[in-house]
Amino acid sequence: MTTLFATLSSISLAFAGMTRVALNMDRHYRQLPKQHSKRMRWRSLYPLIASLLLSVSLTASIISHGVGNGLVLWFGIVTMTTFALAMLLTYRPETVIKLGWLAVLVGSISMTLFLIG
């Protein structure tokens, strides 16, 4: 059960981290609806936040599956979440910010459950 929580936290935190990486790029930032782009004052901190989220995601994969399998799993997760994010930015850019925050919430809850259990 703990590997399930670790994998869930790794997936959701990787999605949240890649969302922050994408929204730091001007091209993807311009894809957002105007009401979202006006509210994003902390955009300069996104590289630091993205690095933190991706490193916690990597740590969860390595702790639960070992170094070799954890790295392979993490690269697969990052590839999968980046593809999902690219599709969302193409077809539903208005949902990207909401899903990014939801991913942070789910990732932090599942990471807490992983560390407790």
XYZ file of C-alpha atoms in Angstrom:
117
model
C 0.000 0.000 0.000
C 2.879 2.359 0.674
C 4.222 1.942 -2.873
C 0.791 2.964 -4.158
C 0.941 6.198 -2.160
C 4.537 6.790 -3.256
C 3.669 6.289 -6.912
C 0.579 8.485 -6.637
C 2.573 11.242 -4.970
C 5.329 10.907 -7.546
C 2.842 11.205 -10.423
C 0.951 14.142 -8.989
C 4.021 16.072 -7.852
C 5.702 15.508 -11.213
C 2.592 16.846 -12.959
C 2.551 19.878 -10.672
C 6.261 20.489 -11.222
C 6.012 20.214 -14.988
C 3.001 22.540 -14.892
C 5.137 25.135 -13.159
C 7.920 24.616 -15.704
C 5.477 25.064 -18.590
C 3.815 28.138 -17.125
C 7.193 29.792 -16.688
C 7.654 29.700 -20.469
C 6.242 32.719 -22.298
C 4.677 30.610 -25.023
C 2.564 28.562 -22.632
C 1.900 31.525 -20.365
C 0.248 33.315 -23.298
C -2.042 30.317 -23.853
C -3.793 30.900 -20.550
C -7.058 32.815 -20.446
C -6.624 36.457 -19.479
C -8.198 36.136 -16.015
C -5.594 33.528 -15.014
C -2.610 35.329 -16.454
C -3.375 38.502 -14.471
C -3.415 36.665 -11.143
C -0.036 34.960 -11.514
C 2.200 37.385 -9.612
C 4.672 34.796 -8.340
C 5.743 33.627 -11.777
C 9.404 34.384 -11.095
C 9.439 31.746 -8.333
C 8.143 28.987 -10.639
C 11.575 27.511 -11.485
C 12.368 27.101 -7.782
C 8.918 25.636 -7.042
C 9.202 23.290 -10.036
C 12.626 22.071 -8.934
C 11.353 21.411 -5.442
C 8.264 19.516 -6.656
C 10.249 17.418 -9.134
C 12.924 16.578 -6.571
C 10.322 15.452 -4.028
C 8.714 13.359 -6.769
C 12.078 11.771 -7.564
C 12.743 11.139 -3.884
C 9.417 9.336 -3.472
C 10.186 7.088 -6.451
C 13.682 6.252 -5.231
C 12.615 5.546 -1.645
C 9.779 3.238 -2.667
C 11.379 1.347 -5.581
C 15.131 1.596 -5.059
C 17.612 3.669 -7.018
C 17.612 1.832 -10.350
C 13.920 1.084 -10.651
C 12.983 4.388 -9.047
C 14.913 6.402 -11.632
C 13.394 4.457 -14.514
C 9.925 4.830 -13.013
C 10.429 8.544 -12.413
C 11.580 9.251 -15.967
C 8.538 7.366 -17.243
C 6.273 9.347 -14.945
C 7.780 12.662 -16.034
C 7.363 11.666 -19.689
C 3.750 10.644 -19.120
C 2.837 13.780 -17.177
C 4.560 16.031 -19.702
C 2.570 14.440 -22.518
C -0.663 14.885 -20.557
C 0.238 18.504 -19.844
C 1.030 19.166 -23.508
C -2.362 17.783 -24.514
C -4.092 19.869 -21.860
C -2.305 23.036 -22.964
C -3.350 22.333 -26.531
C -6.989 21.472 -26.020
C -8.011 22.747 -22.551
C -5.616 25.489 -21.374
C -8.139 26.848 -18.875
C -7.960 23.673 -16.759
C -4.168 23.568 -16.427
C -3.912 25.821 -13.366
C -6.748 24.057 -11.543
C -5.251 20.629 -12.201
C -1.820 21.878 -11.158
C -3.123 22.971 -7.758
C -5.126 19.759 -7.416
C -1.966 17.783 -8.178
C -0.094 19.632 -5.425
C -2.882 18.818 -2.958
C -3.122 15.141 -3.922
C 0.662 14.800 -4.019
C 1.168 16.298 -0.574
C -1.593 14.161 0.966
C -0.318 10.954 -0.611
C 3.273 11.794 0.302
C 2.201 12.295 3.909
C 0.377 8.956 3.880
C 3.462 7.322 2.330
C 5.758 8.707 5.017
C 3.379 7.750 7.824
C 2.647 4.238 6.581
